[in-house]
mmCIF file of C-alpha atoms and ligand atoms in Angstrom:
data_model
loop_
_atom_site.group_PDB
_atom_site.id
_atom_site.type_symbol
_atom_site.label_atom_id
_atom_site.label_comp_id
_atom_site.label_asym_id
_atom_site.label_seq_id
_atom_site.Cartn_x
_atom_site.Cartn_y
_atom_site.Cartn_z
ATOM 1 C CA UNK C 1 78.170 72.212 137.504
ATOM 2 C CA UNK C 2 81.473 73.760 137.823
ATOM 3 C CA UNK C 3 82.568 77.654 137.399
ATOM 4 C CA UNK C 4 86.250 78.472 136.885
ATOM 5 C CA UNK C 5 87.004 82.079 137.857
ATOM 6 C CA UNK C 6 90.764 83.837 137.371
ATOM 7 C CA UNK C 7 90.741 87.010 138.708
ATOM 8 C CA UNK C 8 88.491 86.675 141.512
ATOM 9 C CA UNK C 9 90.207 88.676 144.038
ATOM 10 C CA UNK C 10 90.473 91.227 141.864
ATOM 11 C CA UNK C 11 87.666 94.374 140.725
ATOM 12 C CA UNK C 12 85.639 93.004 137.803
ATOM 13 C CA UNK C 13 86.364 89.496 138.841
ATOM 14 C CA UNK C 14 85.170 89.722 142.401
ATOM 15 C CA UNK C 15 82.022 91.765 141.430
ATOM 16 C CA UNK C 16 81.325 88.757 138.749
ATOM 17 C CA UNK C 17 81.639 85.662 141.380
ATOM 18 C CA UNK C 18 80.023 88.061 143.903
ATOM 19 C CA UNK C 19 76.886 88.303 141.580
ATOM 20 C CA UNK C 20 77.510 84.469 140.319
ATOM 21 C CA UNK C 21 77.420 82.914 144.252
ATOM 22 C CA UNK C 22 74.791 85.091 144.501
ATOM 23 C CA UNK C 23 72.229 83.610 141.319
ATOM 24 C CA UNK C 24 73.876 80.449 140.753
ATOM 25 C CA UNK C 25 74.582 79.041 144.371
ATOM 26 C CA UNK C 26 74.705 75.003 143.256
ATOM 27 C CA UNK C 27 77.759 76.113 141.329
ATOM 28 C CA UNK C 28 80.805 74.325 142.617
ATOM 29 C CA UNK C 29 83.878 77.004 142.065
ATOM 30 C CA UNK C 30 87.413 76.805 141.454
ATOM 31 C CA UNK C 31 89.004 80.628 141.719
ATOM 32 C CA UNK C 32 93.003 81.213 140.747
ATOM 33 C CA UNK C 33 94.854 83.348 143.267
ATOM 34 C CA UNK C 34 98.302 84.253 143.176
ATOM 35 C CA UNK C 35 99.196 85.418 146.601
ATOM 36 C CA UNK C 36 98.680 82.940 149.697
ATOM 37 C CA UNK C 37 96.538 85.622 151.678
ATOM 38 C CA UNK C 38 93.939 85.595 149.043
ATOM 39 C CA UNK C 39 93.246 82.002 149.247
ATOM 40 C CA UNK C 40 92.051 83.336 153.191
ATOM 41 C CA UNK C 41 90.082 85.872 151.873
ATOM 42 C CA UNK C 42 88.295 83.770 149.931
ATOM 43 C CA UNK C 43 87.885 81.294 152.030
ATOM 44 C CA UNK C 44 86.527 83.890 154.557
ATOM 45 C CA UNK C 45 84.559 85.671 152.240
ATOM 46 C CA UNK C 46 82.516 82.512 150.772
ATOM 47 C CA UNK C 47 83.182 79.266 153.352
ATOM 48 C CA UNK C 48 82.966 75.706 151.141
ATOM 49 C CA UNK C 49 81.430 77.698 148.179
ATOM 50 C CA UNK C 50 84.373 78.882 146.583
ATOM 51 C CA UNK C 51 87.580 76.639 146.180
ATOM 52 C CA UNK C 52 91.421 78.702 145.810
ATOM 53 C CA UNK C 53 93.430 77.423 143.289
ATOM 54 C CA UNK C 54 97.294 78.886 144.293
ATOM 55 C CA UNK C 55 98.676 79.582 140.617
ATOM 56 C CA UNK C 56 98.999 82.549 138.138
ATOM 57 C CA UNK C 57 97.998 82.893 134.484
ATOM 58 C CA UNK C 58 101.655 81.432 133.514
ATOM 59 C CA UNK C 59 100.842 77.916 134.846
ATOM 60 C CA UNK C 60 99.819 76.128 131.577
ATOM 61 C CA UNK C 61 99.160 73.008 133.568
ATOM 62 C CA UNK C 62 97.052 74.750 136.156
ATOM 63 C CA UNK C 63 94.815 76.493 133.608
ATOM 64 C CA UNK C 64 94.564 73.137 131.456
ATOM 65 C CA UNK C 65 93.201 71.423 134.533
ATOM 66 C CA UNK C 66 90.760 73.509 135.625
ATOM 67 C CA UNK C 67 89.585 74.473 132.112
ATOM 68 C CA UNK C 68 89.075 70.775 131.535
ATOM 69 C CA UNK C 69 87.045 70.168 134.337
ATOM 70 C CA UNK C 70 84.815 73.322 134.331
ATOM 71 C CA UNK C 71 81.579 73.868 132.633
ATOM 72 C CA UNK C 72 82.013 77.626 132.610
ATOM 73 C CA UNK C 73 85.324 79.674 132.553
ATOM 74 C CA UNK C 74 85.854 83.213 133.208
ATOM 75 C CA UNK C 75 89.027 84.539 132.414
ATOM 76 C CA UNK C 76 88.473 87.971 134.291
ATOM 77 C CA UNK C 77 92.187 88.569 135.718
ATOM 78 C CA UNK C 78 94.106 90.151 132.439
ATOM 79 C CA UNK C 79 93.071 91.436 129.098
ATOM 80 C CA UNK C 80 96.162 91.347 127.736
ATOM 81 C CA UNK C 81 98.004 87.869 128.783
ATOM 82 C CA UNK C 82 97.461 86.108 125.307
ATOM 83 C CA UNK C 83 99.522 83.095 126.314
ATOM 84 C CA UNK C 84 96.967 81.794 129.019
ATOM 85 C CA UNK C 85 93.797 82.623 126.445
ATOM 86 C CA UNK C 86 96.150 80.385 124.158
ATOM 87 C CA UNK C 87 95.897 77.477 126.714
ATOM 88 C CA UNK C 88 92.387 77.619 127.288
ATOM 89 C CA UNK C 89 91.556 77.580 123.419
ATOM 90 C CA UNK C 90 93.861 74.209 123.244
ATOM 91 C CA UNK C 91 91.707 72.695 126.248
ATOM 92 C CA UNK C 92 88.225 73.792 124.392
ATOM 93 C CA UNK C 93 88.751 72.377 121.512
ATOM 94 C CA UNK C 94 89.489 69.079 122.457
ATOM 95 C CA UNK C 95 86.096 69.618 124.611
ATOM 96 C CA UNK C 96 83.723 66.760 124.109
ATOM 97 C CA UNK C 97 81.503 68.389 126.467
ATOM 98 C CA UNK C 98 79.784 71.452 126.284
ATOM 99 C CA UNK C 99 81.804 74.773 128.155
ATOM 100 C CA UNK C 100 81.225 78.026 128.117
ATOM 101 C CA UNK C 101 84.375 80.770 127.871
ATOM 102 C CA UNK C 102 83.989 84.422 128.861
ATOM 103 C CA UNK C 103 87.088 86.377 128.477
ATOM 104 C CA UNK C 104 87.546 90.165 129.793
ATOM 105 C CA UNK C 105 88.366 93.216 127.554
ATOM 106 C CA UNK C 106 88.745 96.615 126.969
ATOM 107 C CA UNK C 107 87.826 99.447 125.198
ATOM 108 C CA UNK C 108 91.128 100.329 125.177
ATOM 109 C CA UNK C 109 91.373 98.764 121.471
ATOM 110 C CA UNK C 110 89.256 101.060 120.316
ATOM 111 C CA UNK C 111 91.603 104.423 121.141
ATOM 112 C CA UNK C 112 92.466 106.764 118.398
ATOM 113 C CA UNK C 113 95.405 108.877 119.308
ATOM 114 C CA UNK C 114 96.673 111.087 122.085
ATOM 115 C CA UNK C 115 97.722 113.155 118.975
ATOM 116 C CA UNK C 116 94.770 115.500 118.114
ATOM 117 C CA UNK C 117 95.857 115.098 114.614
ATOM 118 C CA UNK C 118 94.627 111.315 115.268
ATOM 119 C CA UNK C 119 91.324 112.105 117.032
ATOM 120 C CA UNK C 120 88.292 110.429 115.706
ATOM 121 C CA UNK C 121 85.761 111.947 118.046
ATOM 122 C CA UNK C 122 82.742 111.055 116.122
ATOM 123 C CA UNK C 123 83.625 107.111 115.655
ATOM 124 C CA UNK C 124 81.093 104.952 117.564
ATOM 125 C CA UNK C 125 81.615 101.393 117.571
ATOM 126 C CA UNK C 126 78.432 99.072 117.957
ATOM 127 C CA UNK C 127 79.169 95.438 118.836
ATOM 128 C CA UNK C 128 76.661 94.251 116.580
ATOM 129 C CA UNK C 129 76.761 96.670 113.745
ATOM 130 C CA UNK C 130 80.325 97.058 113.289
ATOM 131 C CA UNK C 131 81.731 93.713 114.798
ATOM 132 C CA UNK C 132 83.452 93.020 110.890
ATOM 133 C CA UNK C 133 85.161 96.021 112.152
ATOM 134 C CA UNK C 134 86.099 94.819 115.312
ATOM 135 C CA UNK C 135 86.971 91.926 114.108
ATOM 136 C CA UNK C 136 89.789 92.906 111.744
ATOM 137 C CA UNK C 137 91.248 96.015 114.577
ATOM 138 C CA UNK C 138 94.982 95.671 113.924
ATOM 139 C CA UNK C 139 97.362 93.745 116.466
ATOM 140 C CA UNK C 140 98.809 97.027 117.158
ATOM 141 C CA UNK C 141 95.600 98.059 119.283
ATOM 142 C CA UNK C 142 95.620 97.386 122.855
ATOM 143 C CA UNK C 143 94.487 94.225 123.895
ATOM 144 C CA UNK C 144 94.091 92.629 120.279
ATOM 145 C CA UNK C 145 96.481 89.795 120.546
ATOM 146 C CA UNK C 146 94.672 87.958 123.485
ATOM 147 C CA UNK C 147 90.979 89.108 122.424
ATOM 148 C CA UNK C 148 91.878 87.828 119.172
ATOM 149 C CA UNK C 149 93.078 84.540 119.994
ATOM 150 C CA UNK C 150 89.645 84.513 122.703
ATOM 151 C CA UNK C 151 87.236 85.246 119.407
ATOM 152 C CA UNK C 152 88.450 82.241 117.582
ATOM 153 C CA UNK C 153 88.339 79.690 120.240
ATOM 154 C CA UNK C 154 84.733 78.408 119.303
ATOM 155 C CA UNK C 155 85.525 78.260 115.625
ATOM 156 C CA UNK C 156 88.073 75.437 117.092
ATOM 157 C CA UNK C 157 85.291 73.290 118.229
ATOM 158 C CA UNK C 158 81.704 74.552 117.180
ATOM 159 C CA UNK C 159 79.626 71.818 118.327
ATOM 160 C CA UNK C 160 80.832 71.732 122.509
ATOM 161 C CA UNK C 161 82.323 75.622 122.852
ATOM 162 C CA UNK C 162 80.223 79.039 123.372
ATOM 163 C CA UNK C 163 82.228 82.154 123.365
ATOM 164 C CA UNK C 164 82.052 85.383 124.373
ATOM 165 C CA UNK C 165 84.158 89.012 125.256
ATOM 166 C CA UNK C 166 82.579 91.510 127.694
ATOM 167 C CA UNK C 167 84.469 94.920 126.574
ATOM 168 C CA UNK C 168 83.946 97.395 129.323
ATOM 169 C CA UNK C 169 84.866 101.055 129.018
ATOM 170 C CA UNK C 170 86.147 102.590 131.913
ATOM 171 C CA UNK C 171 84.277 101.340 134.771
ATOM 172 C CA UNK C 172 83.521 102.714 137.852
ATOM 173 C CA UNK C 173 81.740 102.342 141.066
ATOM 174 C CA UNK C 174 82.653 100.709 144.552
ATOM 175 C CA UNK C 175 82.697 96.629 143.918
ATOM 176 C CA UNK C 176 80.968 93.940 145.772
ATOM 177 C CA UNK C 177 83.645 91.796 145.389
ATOM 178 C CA UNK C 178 85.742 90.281 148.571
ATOM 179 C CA UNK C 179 89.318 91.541 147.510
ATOM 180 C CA UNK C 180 89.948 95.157 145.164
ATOM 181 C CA UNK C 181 86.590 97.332 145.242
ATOM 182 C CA UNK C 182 88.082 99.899 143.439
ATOM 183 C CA UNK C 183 88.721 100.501 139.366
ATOM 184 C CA UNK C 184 91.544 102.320 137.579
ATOM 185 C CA UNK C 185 90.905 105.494 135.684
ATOM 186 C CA UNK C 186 89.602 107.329 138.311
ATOM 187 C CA UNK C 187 91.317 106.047 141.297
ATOM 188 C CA UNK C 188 94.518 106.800 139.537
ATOM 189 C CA UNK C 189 93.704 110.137 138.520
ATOM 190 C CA UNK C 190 92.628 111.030 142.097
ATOM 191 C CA UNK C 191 96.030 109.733 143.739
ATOM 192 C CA UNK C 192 98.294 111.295 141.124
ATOM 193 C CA UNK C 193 97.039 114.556 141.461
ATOM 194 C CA UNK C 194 96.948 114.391 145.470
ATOM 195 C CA UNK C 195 100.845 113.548 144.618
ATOM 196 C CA UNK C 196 101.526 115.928 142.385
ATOM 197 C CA UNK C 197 99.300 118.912 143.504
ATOM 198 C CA UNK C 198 97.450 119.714 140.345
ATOM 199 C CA UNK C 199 95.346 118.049 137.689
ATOM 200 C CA UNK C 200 96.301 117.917 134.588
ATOM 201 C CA UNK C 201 94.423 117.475 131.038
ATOM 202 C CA UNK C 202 96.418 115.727 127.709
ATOM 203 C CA UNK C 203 96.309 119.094 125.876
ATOM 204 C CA UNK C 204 92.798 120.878 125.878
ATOM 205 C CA UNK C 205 90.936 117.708 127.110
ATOM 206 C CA UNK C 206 88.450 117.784 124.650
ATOM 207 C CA UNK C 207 88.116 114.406 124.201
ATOM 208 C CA UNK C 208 85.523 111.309 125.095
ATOM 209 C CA UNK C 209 85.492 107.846 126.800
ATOM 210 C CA UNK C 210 82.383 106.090 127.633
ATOM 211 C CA UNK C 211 81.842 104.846 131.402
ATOM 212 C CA UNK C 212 79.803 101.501 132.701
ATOM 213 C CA UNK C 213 79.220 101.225 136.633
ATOM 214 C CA UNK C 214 80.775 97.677 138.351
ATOM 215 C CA UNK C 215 77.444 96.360 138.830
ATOM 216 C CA UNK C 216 76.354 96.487 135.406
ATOM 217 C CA UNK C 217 79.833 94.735 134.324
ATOM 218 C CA UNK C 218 78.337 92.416 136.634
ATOM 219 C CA UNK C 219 75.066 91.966 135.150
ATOM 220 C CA UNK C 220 76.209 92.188 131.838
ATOM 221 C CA UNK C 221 78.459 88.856 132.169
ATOM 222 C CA UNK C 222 75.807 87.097 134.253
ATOM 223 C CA UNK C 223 73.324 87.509 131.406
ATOM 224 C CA UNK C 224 75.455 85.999 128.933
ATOM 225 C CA UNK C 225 76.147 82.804 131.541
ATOM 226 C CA UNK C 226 72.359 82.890 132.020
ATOM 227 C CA UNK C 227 71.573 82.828 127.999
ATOM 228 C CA UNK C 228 73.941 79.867 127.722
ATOM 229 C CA UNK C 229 72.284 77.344 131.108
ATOM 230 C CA UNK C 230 68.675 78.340 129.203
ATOM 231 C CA UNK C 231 69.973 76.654 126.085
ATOM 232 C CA UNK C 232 69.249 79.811 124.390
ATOM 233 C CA UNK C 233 70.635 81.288 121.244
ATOM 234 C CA UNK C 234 72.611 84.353 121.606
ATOM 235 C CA UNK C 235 75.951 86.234 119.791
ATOM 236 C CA UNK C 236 78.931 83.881 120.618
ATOM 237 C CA UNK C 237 82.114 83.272 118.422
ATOM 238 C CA UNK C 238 83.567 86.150 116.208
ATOM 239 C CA UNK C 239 79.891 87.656 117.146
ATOM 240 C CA UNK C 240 79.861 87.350 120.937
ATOM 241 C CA UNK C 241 81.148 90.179 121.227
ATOM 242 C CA UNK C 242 79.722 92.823 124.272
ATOM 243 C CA UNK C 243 80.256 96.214 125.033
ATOM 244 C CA UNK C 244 79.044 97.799 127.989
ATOM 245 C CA UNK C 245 77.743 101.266 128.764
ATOM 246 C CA UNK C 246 74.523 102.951 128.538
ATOM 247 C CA UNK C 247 74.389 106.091 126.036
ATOM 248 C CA UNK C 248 76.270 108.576 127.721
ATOM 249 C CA UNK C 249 79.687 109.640 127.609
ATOM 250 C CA UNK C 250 81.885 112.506 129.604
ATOM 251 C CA UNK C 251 85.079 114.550 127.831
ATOM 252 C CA UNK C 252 87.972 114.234 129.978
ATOM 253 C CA UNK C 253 88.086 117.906 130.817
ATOM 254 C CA UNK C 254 85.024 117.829 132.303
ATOM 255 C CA UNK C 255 86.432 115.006 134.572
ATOM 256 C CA UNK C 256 89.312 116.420 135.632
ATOM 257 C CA UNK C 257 87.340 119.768 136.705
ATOM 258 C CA UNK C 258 85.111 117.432 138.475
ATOM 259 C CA UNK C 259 88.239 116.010 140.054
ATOM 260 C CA UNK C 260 89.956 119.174 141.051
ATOM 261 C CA UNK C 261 87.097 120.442 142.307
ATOM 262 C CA UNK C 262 86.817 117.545 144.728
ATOM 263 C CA UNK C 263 89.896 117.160 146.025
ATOM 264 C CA UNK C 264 89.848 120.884 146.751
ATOM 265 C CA UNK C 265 86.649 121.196 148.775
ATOM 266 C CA UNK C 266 88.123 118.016 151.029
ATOM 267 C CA UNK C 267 91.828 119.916 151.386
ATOM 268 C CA UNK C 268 93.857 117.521 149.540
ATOM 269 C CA UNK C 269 95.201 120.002 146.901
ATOM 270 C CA UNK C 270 95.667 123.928 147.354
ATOM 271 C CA UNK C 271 94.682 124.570 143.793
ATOM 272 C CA UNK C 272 92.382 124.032 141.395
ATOM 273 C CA UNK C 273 94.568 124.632 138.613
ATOM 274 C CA UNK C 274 94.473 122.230 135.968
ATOM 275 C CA UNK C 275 97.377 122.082 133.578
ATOM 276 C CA UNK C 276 97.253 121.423 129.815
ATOM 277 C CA UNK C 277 100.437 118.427 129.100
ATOM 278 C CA UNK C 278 101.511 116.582 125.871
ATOM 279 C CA UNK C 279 101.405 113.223 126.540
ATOM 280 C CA UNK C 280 105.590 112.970 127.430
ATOM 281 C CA UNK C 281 104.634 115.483 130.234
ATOM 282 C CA UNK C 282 101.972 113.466 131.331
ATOM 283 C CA UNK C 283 103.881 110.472 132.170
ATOM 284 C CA UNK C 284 107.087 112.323 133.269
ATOM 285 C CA UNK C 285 105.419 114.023 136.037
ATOM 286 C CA UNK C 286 101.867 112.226 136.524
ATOM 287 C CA UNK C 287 103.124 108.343 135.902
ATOM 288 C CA UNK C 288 100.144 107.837 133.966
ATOM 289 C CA UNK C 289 100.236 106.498 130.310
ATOM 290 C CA UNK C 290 98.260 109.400 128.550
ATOM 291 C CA UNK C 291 95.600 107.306 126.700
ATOM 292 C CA UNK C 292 93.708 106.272 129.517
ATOM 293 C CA UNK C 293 93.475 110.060 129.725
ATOM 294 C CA UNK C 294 93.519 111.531 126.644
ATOM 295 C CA UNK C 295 92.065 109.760 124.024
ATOM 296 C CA UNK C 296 88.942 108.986 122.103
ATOM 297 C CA UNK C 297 87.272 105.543 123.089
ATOM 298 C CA UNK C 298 83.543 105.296 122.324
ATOM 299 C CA UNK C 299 81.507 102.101 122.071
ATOM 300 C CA UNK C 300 77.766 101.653 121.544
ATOM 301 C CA UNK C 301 76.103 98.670 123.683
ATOM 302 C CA UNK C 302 73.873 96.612 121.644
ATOM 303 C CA UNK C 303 74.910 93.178 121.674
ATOM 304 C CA UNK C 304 73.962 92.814 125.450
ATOM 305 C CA UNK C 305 70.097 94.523 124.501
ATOM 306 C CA UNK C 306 69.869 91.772 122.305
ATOM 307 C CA UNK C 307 70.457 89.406 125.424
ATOM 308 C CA UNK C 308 67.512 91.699 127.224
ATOM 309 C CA UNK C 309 70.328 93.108 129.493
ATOM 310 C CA UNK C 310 69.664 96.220 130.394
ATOM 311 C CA UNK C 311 72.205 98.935 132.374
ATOM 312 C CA UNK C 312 70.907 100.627 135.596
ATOM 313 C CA UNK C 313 73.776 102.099 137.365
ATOM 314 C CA UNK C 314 76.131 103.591 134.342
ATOM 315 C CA UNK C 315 73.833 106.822 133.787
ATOM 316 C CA UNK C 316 75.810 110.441 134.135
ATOM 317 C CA UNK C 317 74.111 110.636 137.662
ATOM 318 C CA UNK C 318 75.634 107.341 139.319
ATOM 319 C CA UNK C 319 79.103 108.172 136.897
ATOM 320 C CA UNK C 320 79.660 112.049 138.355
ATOM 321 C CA UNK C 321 78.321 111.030 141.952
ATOM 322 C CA UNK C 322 81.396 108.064 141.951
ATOM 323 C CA UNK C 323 84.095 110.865 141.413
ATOM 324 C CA UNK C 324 83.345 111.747 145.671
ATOM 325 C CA UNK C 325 81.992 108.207 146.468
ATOM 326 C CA UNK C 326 85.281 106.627 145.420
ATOM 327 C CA UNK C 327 87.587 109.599 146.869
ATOM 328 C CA UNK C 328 85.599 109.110 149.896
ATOM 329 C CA UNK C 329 85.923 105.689 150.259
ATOM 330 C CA UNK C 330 90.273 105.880 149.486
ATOM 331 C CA UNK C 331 90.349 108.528 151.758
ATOM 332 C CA UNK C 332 88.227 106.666 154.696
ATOM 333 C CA UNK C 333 90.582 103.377 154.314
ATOM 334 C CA UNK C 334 93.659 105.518 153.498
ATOM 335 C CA UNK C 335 94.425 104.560 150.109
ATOM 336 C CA UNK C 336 94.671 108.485 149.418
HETATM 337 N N1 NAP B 401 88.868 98.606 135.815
HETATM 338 C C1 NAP B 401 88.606 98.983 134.581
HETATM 339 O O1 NAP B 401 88.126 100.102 134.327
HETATM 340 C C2 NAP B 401 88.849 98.010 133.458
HETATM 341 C C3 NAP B 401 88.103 98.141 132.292
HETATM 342 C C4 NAP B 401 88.303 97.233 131.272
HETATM 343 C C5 NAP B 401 89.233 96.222 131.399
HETATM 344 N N2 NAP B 401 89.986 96.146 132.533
HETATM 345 C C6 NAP B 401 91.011 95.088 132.590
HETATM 346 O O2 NAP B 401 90.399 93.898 133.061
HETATM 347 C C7 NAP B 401 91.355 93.127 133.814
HETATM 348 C C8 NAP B 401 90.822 92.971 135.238
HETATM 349 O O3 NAP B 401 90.636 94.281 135.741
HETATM 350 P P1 NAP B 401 90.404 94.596 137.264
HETATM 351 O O4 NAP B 401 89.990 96.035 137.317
HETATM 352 O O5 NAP B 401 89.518 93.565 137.859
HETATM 353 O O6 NAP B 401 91.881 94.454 137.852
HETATM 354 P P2 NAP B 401 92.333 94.082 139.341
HETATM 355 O O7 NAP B 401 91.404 94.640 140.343
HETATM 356 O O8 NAP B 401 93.778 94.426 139.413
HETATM 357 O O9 NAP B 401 92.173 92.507 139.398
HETATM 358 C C9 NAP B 401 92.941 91.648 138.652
HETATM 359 C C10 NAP B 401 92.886 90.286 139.327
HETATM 360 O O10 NAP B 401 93.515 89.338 138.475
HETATM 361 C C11 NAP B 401 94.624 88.786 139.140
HETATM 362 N N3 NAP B 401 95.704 88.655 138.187
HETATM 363 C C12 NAP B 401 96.255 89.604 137.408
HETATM 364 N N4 NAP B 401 97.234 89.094 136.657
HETATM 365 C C13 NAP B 401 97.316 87.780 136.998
HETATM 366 C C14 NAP B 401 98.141 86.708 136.598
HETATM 367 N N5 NAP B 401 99.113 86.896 135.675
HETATM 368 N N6 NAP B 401 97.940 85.496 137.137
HETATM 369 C C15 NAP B 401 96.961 85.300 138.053
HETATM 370 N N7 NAP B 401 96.153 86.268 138.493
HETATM 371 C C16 NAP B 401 96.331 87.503 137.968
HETATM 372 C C17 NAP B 401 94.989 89.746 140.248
HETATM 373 O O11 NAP B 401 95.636 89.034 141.245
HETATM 374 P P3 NAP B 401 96.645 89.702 142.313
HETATM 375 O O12 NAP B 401 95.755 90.121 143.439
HETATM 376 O O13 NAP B 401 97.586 88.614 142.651
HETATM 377 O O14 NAP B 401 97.308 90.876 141.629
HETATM 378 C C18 NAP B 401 93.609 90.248 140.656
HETATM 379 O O15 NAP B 401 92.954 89.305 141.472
HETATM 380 C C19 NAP B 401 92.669 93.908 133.772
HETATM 381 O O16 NAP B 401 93.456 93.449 132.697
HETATM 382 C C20 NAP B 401 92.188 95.333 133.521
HETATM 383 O O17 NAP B 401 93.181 96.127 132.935
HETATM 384 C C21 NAP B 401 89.790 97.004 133.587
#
């Protein structure tokens, strides 16, 4: 059988073919790479078992090929490129054998406002309860236009195609994957205050984002692939829809004490101050689009329980600990 990965030099997608190679070794597998060193470092990384295919996203005829010939895709490089997700629904359904299509999301289409007149701090979204909901989130959100287009490829061809979208919040953790190790959010945050010299919060800071650990990701997408070899029934289509985290959730201010305080106690800022900013201020000086920072984004996991995944790593205890784990591990290959 045949796996094709995009994005597999990358955070999520490494950790997924990492833990893939890892359960499924018979799996022959194709993995896009844009850049001519990472064909090497996948080559290094995983010898005959993994295959580089040079092209990006943009080459229709690239992604039609490999989407033909592979029994499961994973589009892990880019939530938000909705003309490749467009060529690999026009491959599927014309697929008169059966495939399996997992495309990567965010929670990011769930934000409310980095206006507190817009915060909805209460709102919870469950991927089973309120996947109407989901379903009908406006094309204005984030991400929308190429989840959309990803939640209506098996309605194209019912009988051959399985679907799903693995929604992660922000994630965090050190990767097993052979290229990028590290995630966004946090990382981020920790080099743009070394740069600027203080933290900042997108006015008082009170509000909430969920977190999921890399490994879970990981787990979370290799029970869904797992579901579908076992012939098993599980949420696919318009319903195959999976967010992942595991109950807890951290306000931002509490984050970017947690932040100051660490970069302090290692000598890479002189203060601890932490400066309230509207979000103009917060990209002016910090380069940072303020919703990744200052929003609400809050997701309830229940689609993958249903698959009998269950999180381990994404607890408050592994989430706080990864705020010195990852500064540690920038600092130790100078990334910060
Ligand atoms: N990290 C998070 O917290 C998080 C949470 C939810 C969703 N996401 C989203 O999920 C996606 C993957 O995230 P990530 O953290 O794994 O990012 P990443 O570490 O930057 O990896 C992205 C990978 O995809 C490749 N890629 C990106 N655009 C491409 C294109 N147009 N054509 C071919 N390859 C392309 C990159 O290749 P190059 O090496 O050539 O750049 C890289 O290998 C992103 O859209 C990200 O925003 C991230």
């Amino acid at each position: 059988m045949k796996l094709f990965i995009t994005g597999a030099t990358g955070y999520i997608g490494g950790e997924v073919l990492h833990q893939f190679l890892q359960k499924l070794p018979h799996f022959w597998v194709t993995a896009l790479h844009r850049l001519p060193e990472e064909a090497k470092l996948l080559k290094d990384s995983y010898g005959d078992r993994v295959h580089p295919i040079f092209g990006s996203l943009d080459n229709s005829g690239t992604l039609e090929r490999e989407a033909r010939e592979a029994d499961i895709i994973i589009n892990a490089a880019c939530y938000n490129h909705a003309p490749s997700v467009e060529v690999f629904k026009k491959v599927l359904s014309e697929r008169r054998t059966k495939a399996l299509f997992i495309q990567i999301s965010g929670t990011g289409i769930l934000v409310d406002s980095t206006e507190p007149d817009g915060y909805r701090p209460d709102k919870v979204y469950s991927d089973v309860d309120d996947i109407d909901e989901i379903n009908s989130l406006p094309d204005s959100q984030p991400h929308r236009p190429a989840e959309k287009v990803a939640l209506s490829i098996e309605d194209s061809n019912p009988e051959f195609v399985k679907t799903a979208v693995v929604c992660p919040p922000l994630i965090f953790g050190i990767g097993q994957g052979c290229g990028n190790k590290l995630s966004v959010q946090i990382p981020w945050l920790l080099r743009a205050v070394v740069e600027v010299g203080y933290n900042f919060t997108v006015y008082d800071g009170m509000t909430r984002w969920d977190h999921a650990h890399i490994y879970d990701v990981g787990t979370l997408f290799m029970a869904i692939v797992e579901k579908y070899l076992q012939g098993e029934p599980f949420r696919s289509g318009h319903a195959g829809y999976y967010f992942v985290e595991d109950g807890s959730d951290f306000y931002w201010k509490d984050l970017a004490a947690k932040v100051s305080d660490s970069l302090y106690s290692r000598g890479l800022i002189r203060s601890r101050e932490i400066k309230k900013l509207n979000p103009a201020q917060v990209r002016e000086i910090f380069h940072l689009p303020a919703m990744y920072w200052g929003s609400n984004c809050r997701s309830k996991a229940d689609a993958g329980k249903l698959l009998g995944w269950r999180p381990i790593k994404s607890d408050d205890a592994h989430f706080w600990a990864d705020v010195d784990e990852s500064l540690d591990y920038m600092v130790s290959r100078g990334i910060l």
